[in-house]
Amino acid sequence: MAEAAETRGTMEEITALAKRRGFIFQSSEIYGGIGGFYDYGPLGALLKRNVKEAWWRENVTLRDDVVPFDSSIIMHPQVWQGSGHLDAFNDKMVDCKVCKHRFRPDHLRDAAQCPDCGSKNSFTEARNFNLMLRTFIGPMEDTASNAYLRPETAQGIFVNFKNIYQSARRRPPFGVAQIGKAFRNEITPGNFTFRLREFEQAELEYFVPDDGKDLEAFDGWVQARKKWYSDYGIRSERLRFYELKPDERPHYAKAGVDVEYEFPWGWGELESIAHRGTYDLDAHMALSGKDLRYFDEASKTHYTPLLIESSAGMDRTTLTMLIDAYVREKSTDPNGKATERVVLRFHPKIAPLQVAVFSLARNKPDLVERARGIERGLRASLRTQYDEGNIGQLYRRQDEIGTPLCVTVDYETLDDGAVTVRDRDSMTQDRIGCDQLERYVREKL
Ligand code: GAP
């Protein structure tokens, strides 16, 4: 195969593939959909799960200084008073007086023209709009029963800080990690699953003593997160770590870095890493009147630890994995014929499936049985799939869903006990004995 030329997919191509192959569907599609909500199909659910597991593995499982946590989505409304969300979690909003549609002024291409109806100078004055989604608890729908769906998972960790450090017997520096749903009533959801109203966050709250090493710890997390994106295959040229200037950070934040990816529509935030000082614990201590400080047995003193937060969106990261992996590839085969394929070059740890096993013929019980047996054998430790039929179509499908390896059982397998293993990226094929297959596959992956 001659040198292949690769091009990046457009958002139209990627969203079409996401639907066709079962990655992402519009929520409630049969009723016309609902803005800002999406469902993950069979392969999308696997992909997102792999992204979350990769985050959890590096940030919790492989560390001895981070403990897991899982708090409720609905908390006491005062949590949101204390955190400042009730008063200040606002976006600016304008209405078009002609078509009545709402927009975020900072998302408008032309500040004077409505993107929906084209009217000029038809916007109202900008007003604040609180992004929290409200619901009611109990049988009365009055203000006394108001409750909110959490707009971030972090607050569950802050209000439980004392419970966590006492029960887990931890002293700063240590972290608390949580992956969970968050909800924001975004004025203009969009760019597929980039800006949602229901999404998942992976948040790491790392508490450190105020001993002058806090900025070192902050930098340590920035480096750890850089390594994570690179280890799981995100192209470095499409990723940047933007250091926030003092006037771009909240007044209490000593440092901040936004992790950004170059999406087809431009740069967008995947994660924010922030040095938040004692702001969050202080705020809850002030409103609740409860002491959340750490008690240091050795020195018999109380102190409020400083906080370093890494907050990543799991839907945005999943979308990034999909967009980053998508490649349209043109090449010429050994006979000089031009060929084109779409391939998702997922990292093997992120790919929804790792190995597909094919029987070359549907109607040959010997082949089918052999192929199914091989797939069953690999299934316990790898993400696998059995399929059968036309080999060209099978390869095309697995390329489009990003499966790194395809194993084919053919007529010769019955005689020589070997199978053909085809590599997704190079499209090269190796003939491997069945007794060597598992080891070969493991090495390749
Ligand atoms: N606790 C800190 C916090 O929530 P944030 O920058 O508001 O910080 C962190 O959110 C991450 O959550 C973002 O970088 C993004 O990946 C994700 N996120 C925020 N709003 C989102 C939305 N409407 N849709 C999808 N992901 C979102």
CSV table of C-alpha atoms and ligand atoms in Angstrom, one decimal:
chain,number,residue,atom,x,y,z
A,1,MET,CA,0.0,0.0,0.0
A,2,ALA,CA,1.4,3.4,-1.0
A,3,GLU,CA,1.7,6.3,1.5
A,4,ALA,CA,-1.8,7.3,2.7
A,5,ALA,CA,-3.2,10.9,2.7
A,6,GLU,CA,-5.3,11.7,5.8
A,7,THR,CA,-7.9,14.4,6.2
A,8,ARG,CA,-9.8,15.5,9.3
A,9,GLY,CA,-13.6,14.8,9.4
A,10,THR,CA,-16.1,17.5,9.3
A,11,MET,CA,-18.7,17.8,12.2
A,12,GLU,CA,-21.4,16.7,9.7
A,13,GLU,CA,-19.5,13.5,8.9
A,14,ILE,CA,-18.7,12.8,12.5
A,15,THR,CA,-22.2,13.3,13.8
A,16,ALA,CA,-23.6,11.1,10.9
A,17,LEU,CA,-21.1,8.3,11.8
A,18,ALA,CA,-21.9,8.7,15.5
A,19,LYS,CA,-25.6,8.0,14.7
A,20,ARG,CA,-25.1,5.3,12.0
A,21,ARG,CA,-22.7,3.2,14.1
A,22,GLY,CA,-24.4,3.7,17.5
A,23,PHE,CA,-22.1,6.1,19.3
A,24,ILE,CA,-24.5,9.0,20.1
A,25,PHE,CA,-28.2,9.6,19.4
A,26,GLN,CA,-30.3,12.7,19.9
A,27,SER,CA,-32.3,12.2,23.1
A,28,SER,CA,-36.0,11.6,22.6
A,29,GLU,CA,-35.5,11.6,18.9
A,30,ILE,CA,-38.9,10.1,18.0
A,31,TYR,CA,-40.5,13.2,19.7
A,32,GLY,CA,-38.3,15.7,17.9
A,33,GLY,CA,-35.4,15.7,20.3
A,34,ILE,CA,-34.7,18.0,23.3
A,35,GLY,CA,-32.0,20.6,23.1
A,36,GLY,CA,-28.9,19.9,25.2
A,37,PHE,CA,-29.6,16.2,25.9
A,38,TYR,CA,-28.0,13.2,24.1
A,39,ASP,CA,-28.0,9.4,24.5
A,40,TYR,CA,-25.1,7.1,24.1
A,41,GLY,CA,-25.7,4.1,21.8
A,42,PRO,CA,-24.1,0.6,22.4
A,43,LEU,CA,-20.6,1.7,21.2
A,44,GLY,CA,-20.8,5.2,22.6
A,45,ALA,CA,-21.7,3.8,26.0
A,46,LEU,CA,-18.6,1.6,25.8
A,47,LEU,CA,-16.4,4.5,24.7
A,48,LYS,CA,-17.6,6.8,27.4
A,49,ARG,CA,-17.1,4.1,30.0
A,50,ASN,CA,-13.6,3.5,28.8
A,51,VAL,CA,-12.8,7.3,29.1
A,52,LYS,CA,-14.2,7.4,32.6
A,53,GLU,CA,-12.3,4.2,33.6
A,54,ALA,CA,-9.1,5.6,32.2
A,55,TRP,CA,-9.6,8.8,34.3
A,56,TRP,CA,-10.4,6.8,37.4
A,57,ARG,CA,-7.5,4.4,36.9
A,58,GLU,CA,-4.9,7.2,36.7
A,59,ASN,CA,-6.4,9.5,39.3
A,60,VAL,CA,-7.7,7.1,41.9
A,61,THR,CA,-6.7,3.4,41.4
A,62,LEU,CA,-3.0,4.0,40.8
A,63,ARG,CA,-2.6,6.6,43.5
A,64,ASP,CA,-2.3,6.1,47.2
A,65,ASP,CA,-3.2,9.7,48.0
A,66,VAL,CA,-6.7,9.9,46.5
A,67,VAL,CA,-10.0,8.5,47.8
A,68,PRO,CA,-13.2,7.8,45.9
A,69,PHE,CA,-16.5,9.6,46.6
A,70,ASP,CA,-20.1,9.5,45.3
A,71,SER,CA,-22.5,12.2,46.5
A,72,SER,CA,-26.2,12.8,45.8
A,73,ILE,CA,-27.3,14.9,42.8
A,74,ILE,CA,-29.8,16.8,44.9
A,75,MET,CA,-28.5,18.4,48.1
A,76,HIS,CA,-29.8,20.8,50.7
A,77,PRO,CA,-30.6,24.1,48.9
A,78,GLN,CA,-28.3,25.9,51.3
A,79,VAL,CA,-25.3,24.1,49.7
A,80,TRP,CA,-25.9,26.3,46.7
A,81,GLN,CA,-26.3,29.4,48.9
A,82,GLY,CA,-23.0,28.7,50.5
A,83,SER,CA,-21.2,27.9,47.3
A,84,GLY,CA,-22.4,31.1,45.7
A,85,HIS,CA,-24.2,29.4,42.9
A,86,LEU,CA,-27.7,30.7,43.8
A,87,ASP,CA,-26.4,34.3,43.6
A,88,ALA,CA,-23.8,34.2,41.0
A,89,PHE,CA,-24.0,31.2,38.7
A,90,ASN,CA,-25.3,33.3,35.9
A,91,ASP,CA,-24.8,33.8,32.2
A,92,LYS,CA,-25.8,36.9,30.3
A,93,MET,CA,-28.9,36.4,28.1
A,94,VAL,CA,-30.6,38.5,25.4
A,95,ASP,CA,-33.9,37.9,23.6
A,96,CYS,CA,-34.7,38.6,20.0
A,97,LYS,CA,-37.8,40.8,20.1
A,98,VAL,CA,-38.9,39.5,16.7
A,99,CYS,CA,-38.6,35.7,16.9
A,100,LYS,CA,-38.4,35.5,20.7
A,101,HIS,CA,-35.4,33.2,20.7
A,102,ARG,CA,-32.8,33.5,23.4
A,103,PHE,CA,-29.0,33.8,23.1
A,104,ARG,CA,-25.9,34.2,25.1
A,105,PRO,CA,-24.4,37.5,23.8
A,106,ASP,CA,-20.9,36.1,24.0
A,107,HIS,CA,-21.9,33.3,21.7
A,108,LEU,CA,-23.3,35.6,18.9
A,109,ARG,CA,-21.2,36.0,15.8
A,110,ASP,CA,-22.8,39.4,15.1
A,111,ALA,CA,-23.9,41.3,18.2
A,112,ALA,CA,-26.4,43.2,16.2
A,113,GLN,CA,-28.1,40.5,14.2
A,114,CYS,CA,-30.3,37.6,15.3
A,115,PRO,CA,-28.8,34.3,13.9
A,116,ASP,CA,-32.2,32.7,13.8
A,117,CYS,CA,-34.5,35.2,12.0
A,118,GLY,CA,-31.9,37.6,10.7
A,119,SER,CA,-33.5,40.7,12.3
A,120,LYS,CA,-31.1,43.6,12.9
A,121,ASN,CA,-30.9,45.4,16.3
A,122,SER,CA,-33.7,43.3,17.7
A,123,PHE,CA,-32.0,42.2,20.9
A,124,THR,CA,-33.2,43.2,24.4
A,125,GLU,CA,-30.8,44.5,27.0
A,126,ALA,CA,-28.6,41.7,28.4
A,127,ARG,CA,-30.0,40.2,31.7
A,128,ASN,CA,-28.6,37.7,34.1
A,129,PHE,CA,-29.9,34.1,33.8
A,130,ASN,CA,-29.2,31.6,36.6
A,131,LEU,CA,-28.0,28.3,35.1
A,132,MET,CA,-29.2,26.0,37.9
A,133,LEU,CA,-32.0,23.5,37.1
A,134,ARG,CA,-34.7,23.7,39.6
A,135,THR,CA,-37.1,20.9,40.9
A,136,PHE,CA,-39.4,20.4,43.9
A,137,ILE,CA,-39.1,17.9,46.7
A,138,GLY,CA,-42.2,16.4,48.3
A,139,PRO,CA,-45.9,17.0,47.3
A,140,MET,CA,-45.9,20.8,47.5
A,141,GLU,CA,-44.6,22.8,44.5
A,142,ASP,CA,-43.9,26.0,46.5
A,143,THR,CA,-40.7,27.9,47.2
A,144,ALA,CA,-40.3,26.0,50.5
A,145,SER,CA,-39.8,22.8,48.6
A,146,ASN,CA,-37.4,24.2,46.0
A,147,ALA,CA,-34.3,22.1,45.2
A,148,TYR,CA,-31.6,22.1,42.6
A,149,LEU,CA,-29.9,19.6,40.4
A,150,ARG,CA,-26.2,20.0,41.1
A,151,PRO,CA,-24.3,22.1,38.5
A,152,GLU,CA,-21.0,20.5,39.6
A,153,THR,CA,-20.1,17.5,41.6
A,154,ALA,CA,-17.5,19.3,43.7
A,155,GLN,CA,-19.8,20.7,46.4
A,156,GLY,CA,-20.7,17.2,47.6
A,157,ILE,CA,-17.0,16.8,48.4
A,158,PHE,CA,-16.6,20.1,50.2
A,159,VAL,CA,-19.6,19.7,52.5
A,160,ASN,CA,-18.4,16.2,53.4
A,161,PHE,CA,-14.8,17.2,53.8
A,162,LYS,CA,-14.7,16.4,57.6
A,163,ASN,CA,-16.6,13.1,57.2
A,164,ILE,CA,-14.2,12.0,54.5
A,165,TYR,CA,-10.9,12.8,56.1
A,166,GLN,CA,-12.0,11.4,59.5
A,167,SER,CA,-13.4,8.2,58.2
A,168,ALA,CA,-10.6,7.6,55.6
A,169,ARG,CA,-8.0,8.6,58.2
A,170,ARG,CA,-6.3,11.0,55.7
A,171,ARG,CA,-4.2,14.1,56.3
A,172,PRO,CA,-3.4,16.7,53.7
A,173,PRO,CA,-2.0,16.4,51.1
A,174,PHE,CA,-4.7,14.0,49.9
A,175,GLY,CA,-7.4,14.1,47.2
A,176,VAL,CA,-11.1,13.1,46.8
A,177,ALA,CA,-12.3,12.0,43.4
A,178,GLN,CA,-15.8,11.8,42.0
A,179,ILE,CA,-17.4,11.1,38.6
A,180,GLY,CA,-21.1,12.0,38.3
A,181,LYS,CA,-23.8,13.8,36.5
A,182,ALA,CA,-24.2,17.6,36.6
A,183,PHE,CA,-26.9,19.8,35.2
A,184,ARG,CA,-26.8,23.4,33.8
A,185,ASN,CA,-29.7,25.1,32.1
A,186,GLU,CA,-27.5,26.4,29.3
A,187,ILE,CA,-29.0,29.2,27.3
A,188,THR,CA,-27.5,28.0,24.0
A,189,PRO,CA,-26.5,24.3,24.2
A,190,GLY,CA,-24.8,23.1,21.0
A,191,ASN,CA,-21.8,21.8,19.1
A,192,PHE,CA,-23.2,18.3,19.4
A,193,THR,CA,-22.3,17.0,22.9
A,194,PHE,CA,-19.9,19.9,23.7
A,195,ARG,CA,-22.4,22.1,25.6
A,196,LEU,CA,-25.1,20.0,27.2
A,197,ARG,CA,-27.7,20.6,29.9
A,198,GLU,CA,-27.1,17.2,31.4
A,199,PHE,CA,-23.5,16.0,31.4
A,200,GLU,CA,-20.9,14.1,33.5
A,201,GLN,CA,-17.9,15.6,35.3
A,202,ALA,CA,-14.8,13.9,36.7
A,203,GLU,CA,-13.6,16.1,39.6
A,204,LEU,CA,-10.5,15.8,41.7
A,205,GLU,CA,-10.3,17.9,44.8
A,206,TYR,CA,-6.8,17.8,46.2
A,207,PHE,CA,-6.4,19.3,49.7
A,208,VAL,CA,-2.9,20.5,50.6
A,209,PRO,CA,-1.5,22.2,53.8
A,210,ASP,CA,-0.5,25.8,53.5
A,211,ASP,CA,3.2,25.0,53.8
A,212,GLY,CA,4.5,26.9,50.7
A,213,LYS,CA,4.5,23.8,48.5
A,214,ASP,CA,0.9,24.4,47.1
A,215,LEU,CA,2.0,25.8,43.8
A,216,GLU,CA,4.3,22.8,43.3
A,217,ALA,CA,1.3,20.6,44.0
A,218,PHE,CA,-0.7,22.6,41.5
A,219,ASP,CA,2.0,22.1,38.8
A,220,GLY,CA,2.2,18.4,39.6
A,221,TRP,CA,-1.5,18.1,38.7
A,222,VAL,CA,-1.1,20.1,35.5
A,223,GLN,CA,1.7,17.7,34.5
A,224,ALA,CA,-0.3,14.6,35.5
A,225,ARG,CA,-3.2,15.8,33.4
A,226,LYS,CA,-0.9,16.5,30.4
A,227,LYS,CA,0.4,13.0,30.6
A,228,TRP,CA,-3.1,11.6,30.8
A,229,TYR,CA,-4.2,13.2,27.5
A,230,SER,CA,-1.0,12.1,25.8
A,231,ASP,CA,-1.1,8.6,27.2
A,232,TYR,CA,-4.6,8.1,25.9
A,233,GLY,CA,-3.7,9.2,22.4
A,234,ILE,CA,-5.0,12.8,22.0
A,235,ARG,CA,-2.9,14.6,19.3
A,236,SER,CA,-0.6,17.1,21.1
A,237,GLU,CA,-0.9,19.6,18.3
A,238,ARG,CA,-4.6,19.9,19.0
A,239,LEU,CA,-4.3,20.3,22.7
A,240,ARG,CA,-3.1,23.3,24.7
A,241,PHE,CA,-2.8,24.2,28.4
A,242,TYR,CA,-3.8,27.8,28.7
A,243,GLU,CA,-2.5,29.6,31.8
A,244,LEU,CA,-5.1,32.0,33.1
A,245,LYS,CA,-3.8,35.5,33.8
A,246,PRO,CA,-4.6,37.1,37.2
A,247,ASP,CA,-7.4,39.2,35.8
A,248,GLU,CA,-9.0,36.0,34.2
A,249,ARG,CA,-9.1,34.1,37.5
A,250,PRO,CA,-11.5,34.5,40.4
A,251,HIS,CA,-10.1,36.8,43.1
A,252,TYR,CA,-9.4,33.9,45.5
A,253,ALA,CA,-7.6,31.7,42.9
A,254,LYS,CA,-3.8,31.7,43.0
A,255,ALA,CA,-3.4,29.9,39.7
A,256,GLY,CA,-5.5,28.4,36.9
A,257,VAL,CA,-5.0,26.4,33.7
A,258,ASP,CA,-7.7,25.6,31.1
A,259,VAL,CA,-7.1,22.5,29.1
A,260,GLU,CA,-8.3,23.2,25.6
A,261,TYR,CA,-8.8,21.2,22.4
A,262,GLU,CA,-9.0,22.5,18.8
A,263,PHE,CA,-12.4,21.3,17.7
A,264,PRO,CA,-13.5,21.7,14.1
A,265,TRP,CA,-15.3,24.9,15.2
A,266,GLY,CA,-12.3,26.3,17.2
A,267,TRP,CA,-10.7,25.9,20.6
A,268,GLY,CA,-12.9,24.7,23.4
A,269,GLU,CA,-12.4,23.9,27.1
A,270,LEU,CA,-12.1,20.3,28.2
A,271,GLU,CA,-11.1,20.8,31.8
A,272,SER,CA,-10.2,23.5,34.2
A,273,ILE,CA,-7.4,23.1,36.8
A,274,ALA,CA,-7.6,25.7,39.6
A,275,HIS,CA,-5.9,26.6,42.8
A,276,ARG,CA,-8.9,27.7,44.8
A,277,GLY,CA,-7.3,28.5,48.2
A,278,THR,CA,-9.6,28.0,51.1
A,279,TYR,CA,-12.5,29.7,49.4
A,280,ASP,CA,-14.9,26.7,49.2
A,281,LEU,CA,-14.4,25.3,52.7
A,282,ASP,CA,-14.5,28.9,54.2
A,283,ALA,CA,-17.8,29.6,52.4
A,284,HIS,CA,-19.5,26.5,53.8
A,285,MET,CA,-18.1,27.0,57.3
A,286,ALA,CA,-19.4,30.6,57.3
A,287,LEU,CA,-23.0,29.6,56.2
A,288,SER,CA,-23.4,26.4,58.1
A,289,GLY,CA,-21.5,27.5,61.3
A,290,LYS,CA,-19.9,24.0,61.3
A,291,ASP,CA,-16.1,23.6,61.6
A,292,LEU,CA,-14.7,21.9,58.5
A,293,ARG,CA,-11.1,22.6,59.3
A,294,TYR,CA,-8.5,19.8,59.5
A,295,PHE,CA,-7.4,18.9,63.0
A,296,ASP,CA,-3.7,18.0,63.0
A,297,GLU,CA,-3.1,15.6,65.8
A,298,ALA,CA,0.7,16.1,65.8
A,299,SER,CA,0.6,19.8,66.3
A,300,LYS,CA,-2.9,19.9,68.0
A,301,THR,CA,-3.9,22.7,65.7
A,302,HIS,CA,-6.8,23.3,63.3
A,303,TYR,CA,-6.2,24.6,59.8
A,304,THR,CA,-8.2,25.0,56.6
A,305,PRO,CA,-6.3,23.3,53.8
A,306,LEU,CA,-5.8,24.9,50.4
A,307,LEU,CA,-7.6,23.3,47.4
A,308,ILE,CA,-6.3,22.3,44.0
A,309,GLU,CA,-9.1,21.3,41.7
A,310,SER,CA,-9.1,19.4,38.4
A,311,SER,CA,-12.5,19.3,36.8
A,312,ALA,CA,-12.9,17.5,33.5
A,313,GLY,CA,-16.1,17.0,31.4
A,314,MET,CA,-16.5,13.4,30.5
A,315,ASP,CA,-18.9,14.0,27.6
A,316,ARG,CA,-16.5,16.6,26.2
A,317,THR,CA,-13.6,14.2,26.6
A,318,THR,CA,-15.5,11.4,24.9
A,319,LEU,CA,-16.4,13.8,22.0
A,320,THR,CA,-12.8,14.8,21.8
A,321,MET,CA,-11.7,11.1,21.6
A,322,LEU,CA,-14.2,10.6,18.7
A,323,ILE,CA,-13.2,13.7,16.8
A,324,ASP,CA,-9.5,13.2,17.4
A,325,ALA,CA,-9.7,9.6,16.2
A,326,TYR,CA,-11.7,10.3,13.0
A,327,VAL,CA,-9.7,10.2,9.9
A,328,ARG,CA,-10.6,10.0,6.2
A,329,GLU,CA,-7.8,8.2,4.5
A,330,LYS,CA,-7.0,8.0,0.8
A,331,SER,CA,-4.4,5.6,-0.6
A,332,THR,CA,-3.7,3.3,-3.5
A,333,ASP,CA,-3.7,-0.4,-3.3
A,334,PRO,CA,-0.8,-2.6,-4.6
A,335,ASN,CA,-2.6,-2.7,-8.1
A,336,GLY,CA,-2.6,1.1,-8.2
A,337,LYS,CA,-6.3,1.4,-7.5
A,338,ALA,CA,-7.4,4.5,-5.5
A,339,THR,CA,-9.1,3.5,-2.2
A,340,GLU,CA,-10.7,5.5,0.5
A,341,ARG,CA,-11.8,4.6,4.0
A,342,VAL,CA,-12.9,6.2,7.2
A,343,VAL,CA,-11.1,5.0,10.3
A,344,LEU,CA,-11.3,5.9,13.9
A,345,ARG,CA,-7.8,5.7,15.3
A,346,PHE,CA,-8.7,5.2,19.0
A,347,HIS,CA,-6.0,4.3,21.5
A,348,PRO,CA,-6.5,0.6,22.2
A,349,LYS,CA,-7.4,1.3,25.8
A,350,ILE,CA,-10.2,3.7,24.7
A,351,ALA,CA,-11.5,1.9,21.7
A,352,PRO,CA,-15.0,0.5,22.3
A,353,LEU,CA,-13.9,-2.9,20.9
A,354,GLN,CA,-10.4,-4.2,20.9
A,355,VAL,CA,-10.6,-7.3,18.8
A,356,ALA,CA,-13.2,-8.5,16.2
A,357,VAL,CA,-13.2,-12.2,15.3
A,358,PHE,CA,-14.7,-13.2,11.9
A,359,SER,CA,-15.7,-16.4,10.2
A,360,LEU,CA,-15.1,-16.0,6.5
A,361,ALA,CA,-18.3,-17.9,5.7
A,362,ARG,CA,-21.7,-17.8,7.4
A,363,ASN,CA,-22.8,-21.2,6.3
A,364,LYS,CA,-19.8,-23.3,7.3
A,365,PRO,CA,-20.4,-24.6,10.8
A,366,ASP,CA,-16.7,-25.6,11.2
A,367,LEU,CA,-15.5,-22.1,10.6
A,368,VAL,CA,-18.3,-20.4,12.6
A,369,GLU,CA,-17.7,-22.7,15.6
A,370,ARG,CA,-13.9,-22.1,15.5
A,371,ALA,CA,-14.3,-18.3,15.2
A,372,ARG,CA,-16.9,-18.2,18.0
A,373,GLY,CA,-14.7,-20.3,20.2
A,374,ILE,CA,-11.7,-17.9,19.7
A,375,GLU,CA,-13.9,-14.8,20.4
A,376,ARG,CA,-15.2,-16.5,23.6
A,377,GLY,CA,-11.7,-17.2,24.7
A,378,LEU,CA,-10.6,-13.6,24.3
A,379,ARG,CA,-13.8,-12.1,25.7
A,380,ALA,CA,-12.9,-12.6,29.4
A,381,SER,CA,-10.0,-10.2,29.2
A,382,LEU,CA,-10.6,-8.0,26.1
A,383,ARG,CA,-13.5,-6.2,24.5
A,384,THR,CA,-14.4,-8.4,21.6
A,385,GLN,CA,-17.1,-9.0,19.0
A,386,TYR,CA,-17.9,-11.9,16.7
A,387,ASP,CA,-19.1,-11.2,13.1
A,388,GLU,CA,-19.3,-13.1,9.8
A,389,GLY,CA,-19.7,-12.5,6.1
A,390,ASN,CA,-17.9,-10.4,3.4
A,391,ILE,CA,-14.4,-9.7,4.6
A,392,GLY,CA,-14.2,-6.3,2.9
A,393,GLN,CA,-17.4,-5.1,4.5
A,394,LEU,CA,-16.4,-6.5,7.9
A,395,TYR,CA,-13.1,-4.6,7.8
A,396,ARG,CA,-14.8,-1.4,6.7
A,397,ARG,CA,-17.2,-1.6,9.6
A,398,GLN,CA,-14.5,-2.3,12.2
A,399,ASP,CA,-12.4,0.6,10.8
A,400,GLU,CA,-15.3,2.9,11.2
A,401,ILE,CA,-15.8,1.9,14.8
A,402,GLY,CA,-12.1,2.0,15.5
A,403,THR,CA,-11.4,-1.7,16.4
A,404,PRO,CA,-7.5,-2.1,16.5
A,405,LEU,CA,-7.4,-5.7,15.5
A,406,CYS,CA,-9.4,-8.1,13.3
A,407,VAL,CA,-8.9,-11.9,13.5
A,408,THR,CA,-10.2,-14.0,10.5
A,409,VAL,CA,-10.8,-17.7,10.6
A,410,ASP,CA,-10.7,-19.1,7.0
A,411,TYR,CA,-10.7,-22.5,5.3
A,412,GLU,CA,-6.9,-22.9,5.9
A,413,THR,CA,-7.4,-22.4,9.7
A,414,LEU,CA,-9.0,-25.9,9.8
A,415,ASP,CA,-5.8,-27.4,8.3
A,416,ASP,CA,-3.0,-25.3,9.8
A,417,GLY,CA,-4.5,-24.0,13.0
A,418,ALA,CA,-3.6,-20.4,12.1
A,419,VAL,CA,-5.6,-17.2,11.7
A,420,THR,CA,-5.1,-13.9,9.9
A,421,VAL,CA,-4.7,-10.9,12.1
A,422,ARG,CA,-5.2,-7.5,10.4
A,423,ASP,CA,-4.0,-4.3,12.0
A,424,ARG,CA,-6.4,-1.3,11.8
A,425,ASP,CA,-3.9,1.4,11.2
A,426,SER,CA,-1.3,-0.2,8.9
A,427,MET,CA,-3.8,-2.6,7.3
A,428,THR,CA,-0.9,-5.2,7.4
A,429,GLN,CA,-1.9,-8.8,8.0
A,430,ASP,CA,0.0,-11.5,9.9
A,431,ARG,CA,-0.7,-15.2,10.0
A,432,ILE,CA,-0.6,-16.4,13.6
A,433,GLY,CA,-1.1,-19.8,15.2
A,434,CYS,CA,-4.2,-20.0,17.4
A,435,ASP,CA,-2.0,-21.1,20.3
A,436,GLN,CA,0.0,-17.9,20.0
A,437,LEU,CA,-3.0,-15.6,19.3
A,438,GLU,CA,-3.7,-14.3,22.8
A,439,ARG,CA,-0.1,-13.4,23.5
A,440,TYR,CA,0.3,-11.8,20.0
A,441,VAL,CA,-2.9,-9.7,20.5
A,442,ARG,CA,-1.8,-8.6,24.0
A,443,GLU,CA,1.6,-7.4,22.7
A,444,LYS,CA,-0.1,-5.5,19.8
A,445,LEU,CA,-2.6,-3.8,22.1
B,1,GAP,N1,-16.1,22.5,39.8
B,1,GAP,C1,-15.5,23.3,38.8
B,1,GAP,C2,-16.3,23.4,37.5
B,1,GAP,O1,-17.4,22.9,37.5
B,1,GAP,P1,-16.3,24.3,35.1
B,1,GAP,O2,-15.2,24.9,34.3
B,1,GAP,O3,-17.6,25.0,35.2
B,1,GAP,O4,-15.7,24.0,36.5
B,1,GAP,C3,-15.6,21.9,34.4
B,1,GAP,O5,-16.6,22.8,34.5
B,1,GAP,C4,-15.8,21.1,33.1
B,1,GAP,O6,-17.1,20.5,33.1
B,1,GAP,C5,-15.6,21.9,31.9
B,1,GAP,O7,-14.2,22.1,31.5
B,1,GAP,C6,-16.3,21.0,30.9
B,1,GAP,O8,-15.5,20.0,30.4
B,1,GAP,C7,-17.5,20.4,31.7
B,1,GAP,N2,-18.7,21.2,31.4
B,1,GAP,C8,-19.1,22.3,32.0
B,1,GAP,N3,-20.3,22.8,31.5
B,1,GAP,C9,-20.6,21.8,30.6
B,1,GAP,C10,-21.7,21.7,29.7
B,1,GAP,N4,-22.7,22.6,29.6
B,1,GAP,N5,-21.8,20.6,28.8
B,1,GAP,C11,-20.8,19.7,28.9
B,1,GAP,N6,-19.7,19.8,29.7
B,1,GAP,C12,-19.6,20.8,30.5
